mmCIF file of C-alpha atoms in Angstrom:
data_model
loop_
_atom_site.group_PDB
_atom_site.id
_atom_site.type_symbol
_atom_site.label_atom_id
_atom_site.label_comp_id
_atom_site.label_asym_id
_atom_site.label_seq_id
_atom_site.Cartn_x
_atom_site.Cartn_y
_atom_site.Cartn_z
ATOM 1 C CA MET A 2 -10.293 6.370 -7.506
ATOM 2 C CA LYS A 3 -8.643 9.618 -6.008
ATOM 3 C CA MET A 4 -4.678 9.349 -5.344
ATOM 4 C CA ASN A 5 -3.069 12.325 -3.386
ATOM 5 C CA VAL A 6 1.051 11.566 -2.375
ATOM 6 C CA LYS A 7 2.803 13.804 0.164
ATOM 7 C CA HIS A 8 6.486 13.652 0.747
ATOM 8 C CA LEU A 9 7.487 13.450 4.318
ATOM 9 C CA GLU A 10 11.045 14.986 4.125
ATOM 10 C CA ASP A 11 11.671 14.495 7.900
ATOM 11 C CA GLU A 12 10.476 10.796 7.780
ATOM 12 C CA LYS A 13 12.061 9.900 4.163
ATOM 13 C CA CYS A 14 8.502 8.161 3.184
ATOM 14 C CA LEU A 15 5.644 8.909 1.044
ATOM 15 C CA ARG A 16 1.997 9.323 2.539
ATOM 16 C CA ALA A 17 -0.561 8.290 -0.350
ATOM 17 C CA GLU A 18 -4.111 8.675 0.566
ATOM 18 C CA ILE A 19 -6.526 6.612 -1.566
ATOM 19 C CA GLU A 20 -10.301 7.418 -1.510
ATOM 20 C CA GLY A 21 -12.746 5.928 -3.979
ATOM 21 C CA ARG A 22 -13.683 2.507 -5.372
ATOM 22 C CA LEU A 23 -10.164 0.050 -5.605
ATOM 23 C CA ASP A 24 -10.209 -2.544 -8.002
ATOM 24 C CA THR A 25 -7.390 -4.408 -10.390
ATOM 25 C CA ALA A 26 -7.460 -0.893 -12.810
ATOM 26 C CA ALA A 27 -7.345 1.219 -10.132
ATOM 27 C CA LEU A 28 -4.826 -0.436 -8.626
ATOM 28 C CA GLU A 29 -2.272 -1.103 -11.262
ATOM 29 C CA ARG A 30 -2.578 2.797 -11.697
ATOM 30 C CA VAL A 31 -1.597 3.164 -8.041
ATOM 31 C CA VAL A 32 1.313 0.727 -8.205
ATOM 32 C CA HIS A 33 2.732 2.537 -11.549
ATOM 33 C CA GLU A 34 2.571 5.961 -10.305
ATOM 34 C CA MET A 35 4.170 5.037 -6.888
ATOM 35 C CA ASN A 36 7.025 2.949 -8.225
ATOM 36 C CA ALA A 37 7.225 6.358 -10.718
ATOM 37 C CA LEU A 38 7.112 8.887 -7.223
ATOM 38 C CA MET A 39 9.637 6.235 -5.068
ATOM 39 C CA ASP A 40 12.177 6.800 -7.455
ATOM 40 C CA ARG A 41 11.948 10.239 -8.038
ATOM 41 C CA TYR A 42 12.101 10.844 -4.202
ATOM 42 C CA GLN A 43 14.481 7.873 -4.056
ATOM 43 C CA CYS A 44 11.902 6.993 -1.036
ATOM 44 C CA ARG A 45 11.439 3.075 -0.039
ATOM 45 C CA LYS A 46 9.434 3.706 2.367
ATOM 46 C CA VAL A 47 5.318 3.788 2.158
ATOM 47 C CA LEU A 48 1.941 4.940 4.144
ATOM 48 C CA TYR A 49 -0.965 3.649 2.139
ATOM 49 C CA ASP A 50 -3.593 5.469 3.734
ATOM 50 C CA LEU A 51 -6.653 3.392 2.335
ATOM 51 C CA ARG A 52 -9.181 3.484 4.984
ATOM 52 C CA GLN A 53 -11.529 5.727 2.556
ATOM 53 C CA VAL A 54 -11.816 3.481 -0.048
ATOM 54 C CA GLU A 55 -14.128 0.993 -1.340
ATOM 55 C CA VAL A 56 -12.988 -2.046 -2.115
ATOM 56 C CA ALA A 57 -13.786 -4.113 -5.044
ATOM 57 C CA LEU A 58 -11.651 -6.940 -5.306
ATOM 58 C CA GLU A 59 -12.015 -10.715 -5.879
ATOM 59 C CA THR A 60 -9.647 -12.927 -3.416
ATOM 60 C CA HIS A 61 -7.472 -14.175 -6.459
ATOM 61 C CA GLU A 62 -7.231 -10.315 -7.462
ATOM 62 C CA ILE A 63 -5.914 -9.745 -4.017
ATOM 63 C CA TYR A 64 -3.719 -12.630 -3.712
ATOM 64 C CA TYR A 65 -1.782 -11.733 -7.464
ATOM 65 C CA LEU A 66 -1.449 -8.069 -6.060
ATOM 66 C CA PRO A 67 1.787 -8.473 -4.329
ATOM 67 C CA ARG A 68 3.387 -10.564 -6.971
ATOM 68 C CA GLN A 69 2.629 -7.552 -9.518
ATOM 69 C CA MET A 70 4.133 -5.387 -7.154
ATOM 70 C CA ARG A 71 7.259 -7.412 -6.868
ATOM 71 C CA GLU A 72 7.433 -7.530 -10.695
ATOM 72 C CA GLU A 73 7.682 -4.080 -10.916
ATOM 73 C CA GLY A 74 10.037 -3.292 -9.049
ATOM 74 C CA GLY A 75 9.101 -3.098 -5.475
ATOM 75 C CA ALA A 76 10.872 -5.812 -3.415
ATOM 76 C CA ASP A 77 12.629 -3.742 -1.349
ATOM 77 C CA VAL A 78 9.880 -1.130 -0.272
ATOM 78 C CA LYS A 79 8.641 -1.046 3.389
ATOM 79 C CA ARG A 80 4.676 -0.895 3.434
ATOM 80 C CA ALA A 81 2.359 -0.093 5.725
ATOM 81 C CA VAL A 82 -1.273 -0.159 4.993
ATOM 82 C CA LEU A 83 -4.011 1.613 6.703
ATOM 83 C CA PHE A 84 -7.175 -0.581 5.864
ATOM 84 C CA PRO A 85 -11.104 0.318 6.446
ATOM 85 C CA ALA A 86 -12.652 -1.216 9.023
ATOM 86 C CA GLN A 87 -14.817 -3.272 6.788
ATOM 87 C CA SER A 88 -12.257 -4.858 4.665
ATOM 88 C CA GLU A 89 -9.849 -6.053 7.745
ATOM 89 C CA GLN A 90 -9.783 -9.952 6.278
ATOM 90 C CA ASP A 91 -9.242 -8.944 2.749
ATOM 91 C CA PHE A 92 -6.168 -6.920 3.878
ATOM 92 C CA SER A 93 -5.089 -10.018 6.413
ATOM 93 C CA PHE A 94 -4.737 -11.592 3.665
ATOM 94 C CA PHE A 95 -2.852 -9.216 1.523
ATOM 95 C CA GLU A 96 -0.384 -9.381 4.216
ATOM 96 C CA THR A 97 0.046 -12.871 4.806
ATOM 97 C CA VAL A 98 0.141 -13.197 0.642
ATOM 98 C CA SER A 99 2.680 -10.187 0.980
ATOM 99 C CA ALA A 100 4.912 -11.837 3.380
ATOM 100 C CA ASN A 101 4.845 -14.815 1.064
ATOM 101 C CA GLN A 102 6.188 -13.478 -1.513
ATOM 102 C CA GLY A 103 8.586 -11.843 0.156
ATOM 103 C CA LEU A 104 7.530 -7.792 0.598
ATOM 104 C CA ASN A 105 8.010 -6.145 3.544
ATOM 105 C CA THR A 106 4.202 -5.099 4.203
ATOM 106 C CA ARG A 107 1.542 -4.632 6.970
ATOM 107 C CA THR A 108 -1.656 -3.956 7.274
ATOM 108 C CA PHE A 109 -2.805 -1.511 10.365
ATOM 109 C CA SER A 110 -6.043 -0.639 11.357
ATOM 110 C CA LYS A 111 -4.616 2.669 13.774
ATOM 111 C CA GLU A 112 -2.275 5.606 11.806
ATOM 112 C CA GLU A 113 -0.375 5.761 15.030
ATOM 113 C CA ASP A 114 0.795 2.089 15.095
ATOM 114 C CA ALA A 115 1.508 1.773 10.966
ATOM 115 C CA LEU A 116 3.826 4.945 11.530
ATOM 116 C CA ASP A 117 6.001 3.277 14.512
ATOM 117 C CA TRP A 118 6.315 0.341 12.204
ATOM 118 C CA LEU A 119 7.058 2.180 8.864
ATOM 119 C CA LEU A 120 9.672 4.249 10.833
ATOM 120 C CA GLU A 121 11.329 2.341 12.897
#
């Protein structure tokens, strides 16, 4: 898995482009690294571009991901997630579970929609 993160100063958000195989180990690394970058830049808005990932997660792993994000200090983060077209059902489930965990997370298929929501 490869991750490229940019700090968008004018928008006061981070943009993380992730590509490759997305499994539990990769997600743990992403959550840990992004939390450190959010602290470094004092930024609580993130756009995750996952359109180039191969989702290698079981339903139960997706279910527990929001809890992990919340427990690691991410309860106050606003997240917009761009998902690959073939994984729409998985990301819709992730959005629902995130909302149930009290996280401010939405999933999108179009970048413009994601940025509009994130920056409002």
